[in-house]
Amino acid sequence: MEAGETRFWEAIRQDFPTLAQQVHGHPLIYFDNAATSQKPKVVINTLSNFYEHDNSNVHRGLHELSNRATAAFEGARQRLASYLGAPPDTIVFTRGTTESINLVARAWGDANVGKGDVILLTEMEHHSNLVPWQLLAGRKAAILRFVPITPEGRLDLEKLDTLLEGPVKIFAFAHISNTLGTINPVADLCSRARRIGAVTLVDAAQSAGHKPLDVREIGCDFLALSGHKMCGPTGAGVLYGRRELLESMEPFHGGGEMISSVALTQSEFKAPPHRFEAGTPAIAQSIGLGCAANYLDEIGRQRIFEHDQELAFHACSVIEQIPGAKIFGPRDTRAGVVSFVLGSIHAHDVVSMADQYGLALRGGHHCTQPLLRKLGVPATARASFYFYNTPEEVIRMGEVLRKIHAFFA
Ligand SMILES: Cc1ncc(COP(=O)(O)O)c(C=O)c1O
């Protein structure tokens, strides 16, 4: 990394108070960013400012605080819209990717998927983009199909046209695999699905904070993201939906805020996106997410992507020097997620011991049990990077992993 670039990232790192701590007597190395990212001061301050000065419920007040809260909340919607290249009324605030996908599976799926219809997924999906479709398939007697993965950990796209034959109603897939680091060619997948009239959903949980994302360029019908993985607070996420589809959909949850009028036996509903936001939303968190989107754009998402990728390549070269190490996922183009095993040492042992050196990894199935079965391992250790991580931390990870290997050997 060039000196100027190194200084730039060092300065950015100062924005993250959590990173400046010792864990078990060692400087914290936080490599669990695929699970959740750390939060910059500007996002933390946005939350505390909201609670200190503007705290009020949105939409229903005619007083100053409520007006301020509403303006900030709707401002965050506009910010997320421009972040995704979408009109504001196509941005539904949810609790995160999981809730966004469940919303589509219920509100769109129940009305559009029937007996014998096909729901196309891939073998690398997170449980969040698998279980809601299993439930839908169960309710409707629909059929689940899966795009297989190649031994290298990419989607086997030669099989895609055959899999898209017949009554395929929806094709839902991850943009970036949280286990393999594979970056899927989302625009191509969407255009191939569109040719046969299937609706598409992109699970952008791992990409939204890590690379440029524009729903017009991707050409998807739905896109789901989680704020907490992109420097935002927990409890706030987004569902983008193409306007015509959102307008055609019945509500997901019923309650306050999503209605235009209510009688004792029936109700009329607001237009999207408010139709899908029943009850008090995650106001402060959504405002915090808007702030996080600003923060990421100020750094530059392409720059973030290149930094993550560089750390991932560096990590692969460090890990593969350890005897018995096996890395999963593509070796050329990949995102900042590296899953590996160290011979027969259980991933939980690797991760627990790494923690004693202040190194936060994740070990387990990463909510992708079917994928791990396919890979033939019960669990992997996973290092996942973000822009505040450094090459020195990757080198330190190599030292710690060598110690762990030596201990078990
Ligand atoms: C690819 C992918 N999809 C979905 C999710 C679920 O995200 P959340 O738990 O924020 O809803 C995750 C979380 O790790 C993920 O990595």
GROMACS .gro file of C-alpha atoms and ligand atoms in nm:
model
  425
    1MET     CA    1   0.000   0.000   0.000
    2GLU     CA    2   0.134   0.345  -0.091
    3ALA     CA    3   0.236   0.576   0.197
    4GLY     CA    4  -0.037   0.832   0.119
    5GLU     CA    5  -0.300   0.561   0.109
    6THR     CA    6  -0.174   0.415   0.439
    7ARG     CA    7  -0.198   0.756   0.606
    8PHE     CA    8  -0.550   0.801   0.472
    9TRP     CA    9  -0.671   0.473   0.624
   10GLU     CA   10  -0.485   0.536   0.951
   11ALA     CA   11  -0.671   0.865   0.989
   12ILE     CA   12  -1.005   0.696   0.913
   13ARG     CA   13  -0.935   0.433   1.176
   14GLN     CA   14  -0.930   0.706   1.443
   15ASP     CA   15  -1.305   0.749   1.380
   16PHE     CA   16  -1.375   0.413   1.550
   17PRO     CA   17  -1.355   0.427   1.930
   18THR     CA   18  -1.409   0.051   1.978
   19LEU     CA   19  -1.090  -0.029   1.788
   20ALA     CA   20  -0.868   0.153   2.037
   21GLN     CA   21  -0.879  -0.111   2.309
   22GLN     CA   22  -0.688  -0.406   2.442
   23VAL     CA   23  -0.850  -0.747   2.461
   24HIS     CA   24  -0.690  -1.005   2.691
   25GLY     CA   25  -0.384  -0.780   2.708
   26HIS     CA   26  -0.343  -0.741   2.330
   27PRO     CA   27  -0.453  -0.468   2.091
   28LEU     CA   28  -0.792  -0.564   1.950
   29ILE     CA   29  -0.786  -0.691   1.592
   30TYR     CA   30  -1.144  -0.692   1.475
   31PHE     CA   31  -1.183  -0.930   1.181
   32ASP     CA   32  -1.552  -1.012   1.230
   33ASN     CA   33  -1.690  -0.747   1.001
   34ALA     CA   34  -1.911  -0.982   0.801
   35ALA     CA   35  -2.108  -1.039   1.123
   36THR     CA   36  -2.129  -0.670   1.209
   37SER     CA   37  -1.913  -0.365   1.151
   38GLN     CA   38  -1.785  -0.119   1.409
   39LYS     CA   39  -1.946   0.225   1.424
   40PRO     CA   40  -1.772   0.558   1.357
   41LYS     CA   41  -1.807   0.845   1.604
   42VAL     CA   42  -2.023   1.040   1.362
   43VAL     CA   43  -2.288   0.763   1.369
   44ILE     CA   44  -2.265   0.725   1.748
   45ASN     CA   45  -2.303   1.104   1.784
   46THR     CA   46  -2.602   1.104   1.551
   47LEU     CA   47  -2.777   0.855   1.779
   48SER     CA   48  -2.699   1.043   2.098
   49ASN     CA   49  -2.785   1.381   1.940
   50PHE     CA   50  -3.121   1.243   1.835
   51TYR     CA   51  -3.198   1.115   2.183
   52GLU     CA   52  -3.064   1.430   2.351
   53HIS     CA   53  -3.238   1.686   2.131
   54ASP     CA   54  -3.498   1.556   1.886
   55ASN     CA   55  -3.641   1.238   2.038
   56SER     CA   56  -4.004   1.205   1.936
   57ASN     CA   57  -4.226   0.974   1.737
   58VAL     CA   58  -4.247   1.034   1.362
   59HIS     CA   59  -4.534   1.123   1.129
   60ARG     CA   60  -4.805   1.162   1.390
   61GLY     CA   61  -4.705   1.475   1.579
   62LEU     CA   62  -4.787   1.836   1.514
   63HIS     CA   63  -4.514   1.963   1.742
   64GLU     CA   64  -4.159   2.076   1.684
   65LEU     CA   65  -3.979   1.764   1.807
   66SER     CA   66  -4.197   1.533   1.604
   67ASN     CA   67  -4.148   1.748   1.297
   68ARG     CA   68  -3.772   1.736   1.345
   69ALA     CA   69  -3.773   1.359   1.399
   70THR     CA   70  -3.991   1.310   1.090
   71ALA     CA   71  -3.770   1.532   0.875
   72ALA     CA   72  -3.458   1.344   0.987
   73PHE     CA   73  -3.622   1.003   0.937
   74GLU     CA   74  -3.752   1.088   0.589
   75GLY     CA   75  -3.418   1.253   0.513
   76ALA     CA   76  -3.251   0.921   0.594
   77ARG     CA   77  -3.486   0.751   0.348
   78GLN     CA   78  -3.379   0.996   0.079
   79ARG     CA   79  -3.015   0.936   0.167
   80LEU     CA   80  -3.054   0.559   0.136
   81ALA     CA   81  -3.240   0.610  -0.190
   82SER     CA   82  -2.954   0.805  -0.343
   83TYR     CA   83  -2.706   0.553  -0.196
   84LEU     CA   84  -2.882   0.282  -0.398
   85GLY     CA   85  -2.974   0.489  -0.705
   86ALA     CA   86  -3.344   0.447  -0.630
   87PRO     CA   87  -3.645   0.679  -0.583
   88PRO     CA   88  -3.721   0.746  -0.210
   89ASP     CA   89  -4.068   0.588  -0.227
   90THR     CA   90  -3.910   0.253  -0.316
   91ILE     CA   91  -3.707   0.243   0.008
   92VAL     CA   92  -3.879   0.055   0.291
   93PHE     CA   93  -3.715   0.072   0.632
   94THR     CA   94  -3.694  -0.271   0.794
   95ARG     CA   95  -3.493  -0.421   1.078
   96GLY     CA   96  -3.240  -0.564   0.833
   97THR     CA   97  -3.181  -0.809   0.552
   98THR     CA   98  -3.366  -1.091   0.725
   99GLU     CA   99  -3.681  -0.890   0.774
  100SER     CA  100  -3.660  -0.747   0.421
  101ILE     CA  101  -3.650  -1.095   0.268
  102ASN     CA  102  -3.932  -1.220   0.492
  103LEU     CA  103  -4.136  -0.918   0.383
  104VAL     CA  104  -4.095  -1.012   0.017
  105ALA     CA  105  -4.158  -1.382   0.079
  106ARG     CA  106  -4.484  -1.299   0.258
  107ALA     CA  107  -4.619  -0.987   0.092
  108TRP     CA  108  -4.510  -1.067  -0.264
  109GLY     CA  109  -4.463  -1.444  -0.239
  110ASP     CA  110  -4.799  -1.536  -0.092
  111ALA     CA  111  -4.979  -1.355  -0.373
  112ASN     CA  112  -4.758  -1.461  -0.663
  113VAL     CA  113  -4.621  -1.807  -0.594
  114GLY     CA  114  -4.851  -2.107  -0.625
  115LYS     CA  115  -4.851  -2.485  -0.639
  116GLY     CA  116  -4.571  -2.621  -0.857
  117ASP     CA  117  -4.410  -2.278  -0.911
  118VAL     CA  118  -4.035  -2.262  -0.876
  119ILE     CA  119  -3.835  -2.050  -0.631
  120LEU     CA  120  -3.476  -2.039  -0.754
  121LEU     CA  121  -3.197  -1.985  -0.500
  122THR     CA  122  -2.830  -2.081  -0.488
  123GLU     CA  123  -2.631  -2.325  -0.279
  124MET     CA  124  -2.437  -2.042  -0.115
  125GLU     CA  125  -2.728  -1.861   0.049
  126HIS     CA  126  -2.731  -1.740   0.407
  127HIS     CA  127  -3.016  -1.898   0.607
  128SER     CA  128  -3.190  -1.559   0.583
  129ASN     CA  129  -3.225  -1.606   0.209
  130LEU     CA  130  -3.321  -1.970   0.238
  131VAL     CA  131  -3.556  -2.030   0.531
  132PRO     CA  132  -3.816  -1.763   0.431
  133TRP     CA  133  -3.840  -1.932   0.089
  134GLN     CA  134  -3.866  -2.277   0.245
  135LEU     CA  135  -4.157  -2.147   0.451
  136LEU     CA  136  -4.318  -1.996   0.139
  137ALA     CA  137  -4.266  -2.320  -0.054
  138GLY     CA  138  -4.427  -2.508   0.235
  139ARG     CA  139  -4.730  -2.278   0.242
  140LYS     CA  140  -4.780  -2.290  -0.132
  141ALA     CA  141  -4.651  -2.634  -0.235
  142ALA     CA  142  -4.393  -2.459  -0.451
  143ILE     CA  143  -4.061  -2.611  -0.557
  144LEU     CA  144  -3.717  -2.494  -0.446
  145ARG     CA  145  -3.432  -2.513  -0.696
  146PHE     CA  146  -3.070  -2.425  -0.642
  147VAL     CA  147  -2.791  -2.300  -0.864
  148PRO     CA  148  -2.500  -2.529  -0.769
  149ILE     CA  149  -2.152  -2.403  -0.690
  150THR     CA  150  -1.831  -2.503  -0.864
  151PRO     CA  151  -1.542  -2.656  -0.665
  152GLU     CA  152  -1.383  -2.310  -0.666
  153GLY     CA  153  -1.688  -2.164  -0.491
  154ARG     CA  154  -1.852  -1.974  -0.776
  155LEU     CA  155  -2.203  -2.017  -0.909
  156ASP     CA  156  -2.213  -2.275  -1.187
  157LEU     CA  157  -2.369  -2.043  -1.442
  158GLU     CA  158  -2.364  -2.300  -1.723
  159LYS     CA  159  -2.659  -2.461  -1.546
  160LEU     CA  160  -2.850  -2.138  -1.502
  161ASP     CA  161  -3.053  -2.137  -1.824
  162THR     CA  162  -3.179  -2.490  -1.756
  163LEU     CA  163  -3.265  -2.395  -1.399
  164LEU     CA  164  -3.457  -2.093  -1.525
  165GLU     CA  165  -3.683  -2.314  -1.735
  166GLY     CA  166  -4.045  -2.368  -1.633
  167PRO     CA  167  -4.257  -2.167  -1.390
  168VAL     CA  168  -3.972  -1.986  -1.210
  169LYS     CA  169  -4.136  -1.704  -1.018
  170ILE     CA  170  -3.842  -1.561  -0.828
  171PHE     CA  171  -3.465  -1.587  -0.833
  172ALA     CA  172  -3.311  -1.473  -0.502
  173PHE     CA  173  -2.936  -1.472  -0.449
  174ALA     CA  174  -2.654  -1.316  -0.249
  175HIS     CA  175  -2.445  -1.043  -0.404
  176ILE     CA  176  -2.144  -1.148  -0.193
  177SER     CA  177  -2.124  -1.479  -0.010
  178ASN     CA  178  -2.066  -1.428   0.363
  179THR     CA  179  -1.878  -1.760   0.377
  180LEU     CA  180  -1.687  -1.780   0.048
  181GLY     CA  181  -1.631  -1.415  -0.033
  182THR     CA  182  -1.756  -1.490  -0.385
  183ILE     CA  183  -1.886  -1.185  -0.571
  184ASN     CA  184  -2.179  -1.288  -0.787
  185PRO     CA  185  -2.245  -1.121  -1.124
  186VAL     CA  186  -2.572  -0.972  -1.008
  187ALA     CA  187  -2.656  -0.766  -1.317
  188ASP     CA  188  -2.612  -1.070  -1.541
  189LEU     CA  189  -2.818  -1.291  -1.307
  190CYS     CA  190  -3.098  -1.033  -1.304
  191SER     CA  191  -3.103  -0.990  -1.680
  192ARG     CA  192  -3.114  -1.367  -1.738
  193ALA     CA  193  -3.401  -1.403  -1.490
  194ARG     CA  194  -3.586  -1.106  -1.640
  195ARG     CA  195  -3.576  -1.269  -1.985
  196ILE     CA  196  -3.806  -1.541  -1.859
  197GLY     CA  197  -4.019  -1.303  -1.652
  198ALA     CA  198  -3.890  -1.406  -1.309
  199VAL     CA  199  -3.868  -1.150  -1.030
  200THR     CA  200  -3.523  -1.102  -0.875
  201LEU     CA  201  -3.409  -1.034  -0.519
  202VAL     CA  202  -3.050  -0.943  -0.435
  203ASP     CA  203  -2.930  -1.011  -0.082
  204ALA     CA  204  -2.687  -0.723  -0.047
  205ALA     CA  205  -2.608  -0.780   0.323
  206GLN     CA  206  -2.237  -0.825   0.248
  207SER     CA  207  -2.206  -0.582  -0.040
  208ALA     CA  208  -2.404  -0.272   0.057
  209GLY     CA  209  -2.128  -0.126   0.274
  210HIS     CA  210  -1.841  -0.265   0.075
  211LYS     CA  211  -1.881  -0.172  -0.289
  212PRO     CA  212  -2.070   0.068  -0.516
  213LEU     CA  213  -2.429  -0.044  -0.559
  214ASP     CA  214  -2.692   0.094  -0.796
  215VAL     CA  215  -3.023  -0.085  -0.839
  216ARG     CA  216  -3.066   0.066  -1.187
  217GLU     CA  217  -2.738  -0.088  -1.301
  218ILE     CA  218  -2.813  -0.419  -1.130
  219GLY     CA  219  -3.165  -0.428  -1.273
  220CYS     CA  220  -3.310  -0.612  -0.972
  221ASP     CA  221  -3.671  -0.605  -0.852
  222PHE     CA  222  -3.585  -0.624  -0.482
  223LEU     CA  223  -3.268  -0.563  -0.284
  224ALA     CA  224  -3.218  -0.621   0.089
  225LEU     CA  225  -2.951  -0.477   0.318
  226SER     CA  226  -2.860  -0.451   0.687
  227GLY     CA  227  -2.745  -0.120   0.834
  228HIS     CA  228  -2.533  -0.273   1.108
  229LYS     CA  229  -2.294  -0.431   0.855
  230MET     CA  230  -2.224  -0.092   0.695
  231CYS     CA  231  -2.127   0.123   0.995
  232GLY     CA  232  -2.490   0.186   1.091
  233PRO     CA  233  -2.675   0.088   1.410
  234THR     CA  234  -2.839  -0.250   1.464
  235GLY     CA  235  -3.214  -0.271   1.408
  236ALA     CA  236  -3.221  -0.070   1.084
  237GLY     CA  237  -3.212  -0.203   0.730
  238VAL     CA  238  -3.367  -0.148   0.392
  239LEU     CA  239  -3.579  -0.324   0.139
  240TYR     CA  240  -3.563  -0.165  -0.204
  241GLY     CA  241  -3.854  -0.273  -0.422
  242ARG     CA  242  -3.943  -0.174  -0.777
  243ARG     CA  243  -4.236   0.068  -0.744
  244GLU     CA  244  -4.487  -0.133  -0.951
  245LEU     CA  245  -4.418  -0.441  -0.741
  246LEU     CA  246  -4.444  -0.260  -0.408
  247GLU     CA  247  -4.770  -0.100  -0.520
  248SER     CA  248  -4.912  -0.439  -0.611
  249MET     CA  249  -4.830  -0.591  -0.272
  250GLU     CA  250  -5.053  -0.634   0.032
  251PRO     CA  251  -4.912  -0.524   0.370
  252PHE     CA  252  -4.666  -0.746   0.558
  253HIS     CA  253  -4.752  -0.632   0.911
  254GLY     CA  254  -5.069  -0.452   1.018
  255GLY     CA  255  -5.087  -0.171   1.273
  256GLY     CA  256  -5.043   0.201   1.316
  257GLU     CA  257  -4.876   0.421   1.056
  258MET     CA  258  -4.942   0.192   0.759
  259ILE     CA  259  -5.311   0.279   0.722
  260SER     CA  260  -5.495   0.563   0.551
  261SER     CA  261  -5.827   0.481   0.723
  262VAL     CA  262  -5.952   0.217   0.965
  263ALA     CA  263  -6.305   0.096   1.038
  264LEU     CA  264  -6.391  -0.177   1.284
  265THR     CA  265  -6.398  -0.451   1.026
  266GLN     CA  266  -6.166  -0.327   0.753
  267SER     CA  267  -5.890  -0.082   0.670
  268GLU     CA  268  -5.736   0.100   0.381
  269PHE     CA  269  -5.363   0.119   0.353
  270LYS     CA  270  -5.113   0.387   0.270
  271ALA     CA  271  -4.909   0.377  -0.047
  272PRO     CA  272  -4.559   0.225  -0.033
  273PRO     CA  273  -4.321   0.257   0.137
  274HIS     CA  274  -4.530   0.343   0.446
  275ARG     CA  275  -4.768   0.054   0.378
  276PHE     CA  276  -4.485  -0.176   0.484
  277GLU     CA  277  -4.378   0.015   0.795
  278ALA     CA  278  -4.635  -0.075   1.060
  279GLY     CA  279  -4.588   0.065   1.408
  280THR     CA  280  -4.315   0.292   1.537
  281PRO     CA  281  -4.013   0.241   1.316
  282ALA     CA  282  -3.650   0.227   1.431
  283ILE     CA  283  -3.629   0.605   1.413
  284ALA     CA  284  -3.290   0.683   1.563
  285GLN     CA  285  -3.133   0.378   1.402
  286SER     CA  286  -3.262   0.463   1.055
  287ILE     CA  287  -3.133   0.820   1.094
  288GLY     CA  288  -2.801   0.667   1.205
  289LEU     CA  289  -2.804   0.450   0.894
  290GLY     CA  290  -2.850   0.757   0.676
  291CYS     CA  291  -2.545   0.907   0.847
  292ALA     CA  292  -2.348   0.584   0.786
  293ALA     CA  293  -2.436   0.598   0.415
  294ASN     CA  294  -2.297   0.954   0.403
  295TYR     CA  295  -1.986   0.849   0.585
  296LEU     CA  296  -1.917   0.559   0.347
  297ASP     CA  297  -1.975   0.776   0.041
  298GLU     CA  298  -1.735   1.036   0.173
  299ILE     CA  299  -1.466   0.768   0.190
  300GLY     CA  300  -1.571   0.622  -0.146
  301ARG     CA  301  -1.717   0.275  -0.187
  302GLN     CA  302  -1.483   0.175  -0.469
  303ARG     CA  303  -1.188   0.271  -0.251
  304ILE     CA  304  -1.335   0.064   0.035
  305PHE     CA  305  -1.382  -0.232  -0.198
  306GLU     CA  306  -1.022  -0.218  -0.320
  307HIS     CA  307  -0.890  -0.190   0.036
  308ASP     CA  308  -1.100  -0.490   0.157
  309GLN     CA  309  -0.989  -0.693  -0.142
  310GLU     CA  310  -0.622  -0.613  -0.089
  311LEU     CA  311  -0.646  -0.727   0.274
  312ALA     CA  312  -0.823  -1.046   0.166
  313PHE     CA  313  -0.550  -1.135  -0.086
  314HIS     CA  314  -0.287  -1.057   0.175
  315ALA     CA  315  -0.472  -1.275   0.429
  316CYS     CA  316  -0.492  -1.566   0.182
  317SER     CA  317  -0.117  -1.554   0.124
  318VAL     CA  318  -0.054  -1.542   0.501
  319ILE     CA  319  -0.295  -1.825   0.585
  320GLU     CA  320  -0.180  -2.060   0.311
  321GLN     CA  321   0.171  -2.063   0.459
  322ILE     CA  322   0.040  -2.246   0.765
  323PRO     CA  323   0.072  -2.622   0.729
  324GLY     CA  324  -0.261  -2.792   0.661
  325ALA     CA  325  -0.443  -2.465   0.591
  326LYS     CA  326  -0.728  -2.475   0.342
  327ILE     CA  327  -0.897  -2.161   0.215
  328PHE     CA  328  -1.247  -2.169   0.068
  329GLY     CA  329  -1.379  -1.955  -0.214
  330PRO     CA  330  -1.234  -1.806  -0.532
  331ARG     CA  331  -0.872  -1.700  -0.528
  332ASP     CA  332  -0.876  -1.419  -0.784
  333THR     CA  333  -1.177  -1.188  -0.762
  334ARG     CA  334  -1.315  -1.201  -0.411
  335ALA     CA  335  -1.451  -0.978  -0.141
  336GLY     CA  336  -1.296  -0.917   0.201
  337VAL     CA  337  -1.416  -1.244   0.352
  338VAL     CA  338  -1.176  -1.536   0.399
  339SER     CA  339  -1.297  -1.870   0.539
  340PHE     CA  340  -1.044  -2.136   0.620
  341VAL     CA  341  -0.962  -2.443   0.823
  342LEU     CA  342  -0.627  -2.532   0.978
  343GLY     CA  343  -0.597  -2.906   0.916
  344SER     CA  344  -0.806  -3.099   1.165
  345ILE     CA  345  -0.813  -2.825   1.431
  346HIS     CA  346  -1.177  -2.741   1.495
  347ALA     CA  347  -1.270  -2.389   1.386
  348HIS     CA  348  -1.408  -2.317   1.735
  349ASP     CA  349  -1.068  -2.398   1.885
  350VAL     CA  350  -0.896  -2.170   1.633
  351VAL     CA  351  -1.132  -1.884   1.708
  352SER     CA  352  -1.134  -1.927   2.088
  353MET     CA  353  -0.757  -1.935   2.099
  354ALA     CA  354  -0.730  -1.639   1.859
  355ASP     CA  355  -0.949  -1.444   2.099
  356GLN     CA  356  -0.685  -1.491   2.372
  357TYR     CA  357  -0.453  -1.285   2.147
  358GLY     CA  358  -0.716  -1.012   2.097
  359LEU     CA  359  -0.797  -1.139   1.748
  360ALA     CA  360  -1.172  -1.149   1.677
  361LEU     CA  361  -1.252  -1.410   1.412
  362ARG     CA  362  -1.573  -1.604   1.369
  363GLY     CA  363  -1.601  -1.982   1.371
  364GLY     CA  364  -1.893  -2.200   1.276
  365HIS     CA  365  -2.128  -2.249   0.984
  366HIS     CA  366  -2.186  -1.875   0.935
  367CYS     CA  367  -2.559  -1.941   0.886
  368THR     CA  368  -2.481  -2.135   0.568
  369GLN     CA  369  -2.520  -2.495   0.683
  370PRO     CA  370  -2.608  -2.638   0.339
  371LEU     CA  371  -2.302  -2.469   0.189
  372LEU     CA  372  -2.072  -2.610   0.456
  373ARG     CA  373  -2.215  -2.956   0.398
  374LYS     CA  374  -2.129  -2.913   0.031
  375LEU     CA  375  -1.777  -2.799   0.123
  376GLY     CA  376  -1.747  -3.109   0.341
  377VAL     CA  377  -1.660  -2.931   0.666
  378PRO     CA  378  -1.869  -2.880   0.981
  379ALA     CA  379  -1.727  -2.534   1.044
  380THR     CA  380  -1.470  -2.285   0.921
  381ALA     CA  381  -1.284  -1.997   1.080
  382ARG     CA  382  -1.358  -1.671   0.905
  383ALA     CA  383  -1.165  -1.345   0.887
  384SER     CA  384  -1.365  -1.061   0.736
  385PHE     CA  385  -1.221  -0.718   0.672
  386TYR     CA  386  -1.328  -0.359   0.654
  387PHE     CA  387  -1.157  -0.037   0.562
  388TYR     CA  388  -1.031   0.032   0.916
  389ASN     CA  389  -0.829  -0.291   0.918
  390THR     CA  390  -0.461  -0.278   0.833
  391PRO     CA  391  -0.198  -0.498   0.663
  392GLU     CA  392  -0.012  -0.508   0.999
  393GLU     CA  393  -0.318  -0.669   1.156
  394VAL     CA  394  -0.319  -0.931   0.882
  395ILE     CA  395   0.048  -1.007   0.953
  396ARG     CA  396  -0.034  -1.032   1.323
  397MET     CA  397  -0.317  -1.274   1.240
  398GLY     CA  398  -0.060  -1.492   1.059
  399GLU     CA  399   0.159  -1.498   1.373
  400VAL     CA  400  -0.136  -1.589   1.593
  401LEU     CA  401  -0.251  -1.866   1.358
  402ARG     CA  402   0.100  -2.010   1.352
  403LYS     CA  403   0.100  -2.018   1.733
  404ILE     CA  404  -0.238  -2.194   1.729
  405HIS     CA  405  -0.113  -2.445   1.475
  406ALA     CA  406   0.201  -2.510   1.680
  407PHE     CA  407  -0.005  -2.555   1.999
  408PHE     CA  408  -0.231  -2.819   1.845
  409ALA     CA  409   0.050  -2.987   1.653
  410LIG     C1  410  -2.533  -1.282   0.302
  410LIG     C2  411  -2.615  -1.250   0.423
  410LIG     N1  412  -2.749  -1.245   0.412
  410LIG     C3  413  -2.827  -1.215   0.516
  410LIG     C4  414  -2.774  -1.191   0.640
  410LIG     C5  415  -2.865  -1.159   0.753
  410LIG     O1  416  -2.846  -1.029   0.798
  410LIG     P1  417  -2.922  -0.975   0.927
  410LIG     O2  418  -2.893  -1.072   1.036
  410LIG     O3  419  -2.861  -0.842   0.951
  410LIG     O4  420  -3.065  -0.967   0.893
  410LIG     C6  421  -2.636  -1.198   0.657
  410LIG     C7  422  -2.575  -1.179   0.791
  410LIG     O5  423  -2.467  -1.222   0.818
  410LIG     C8  424  -2.554  -1.226   0.546
  410LIG     O6  425  -2.422  -1.233   0.557
   0.00000   0.00000   0.00000
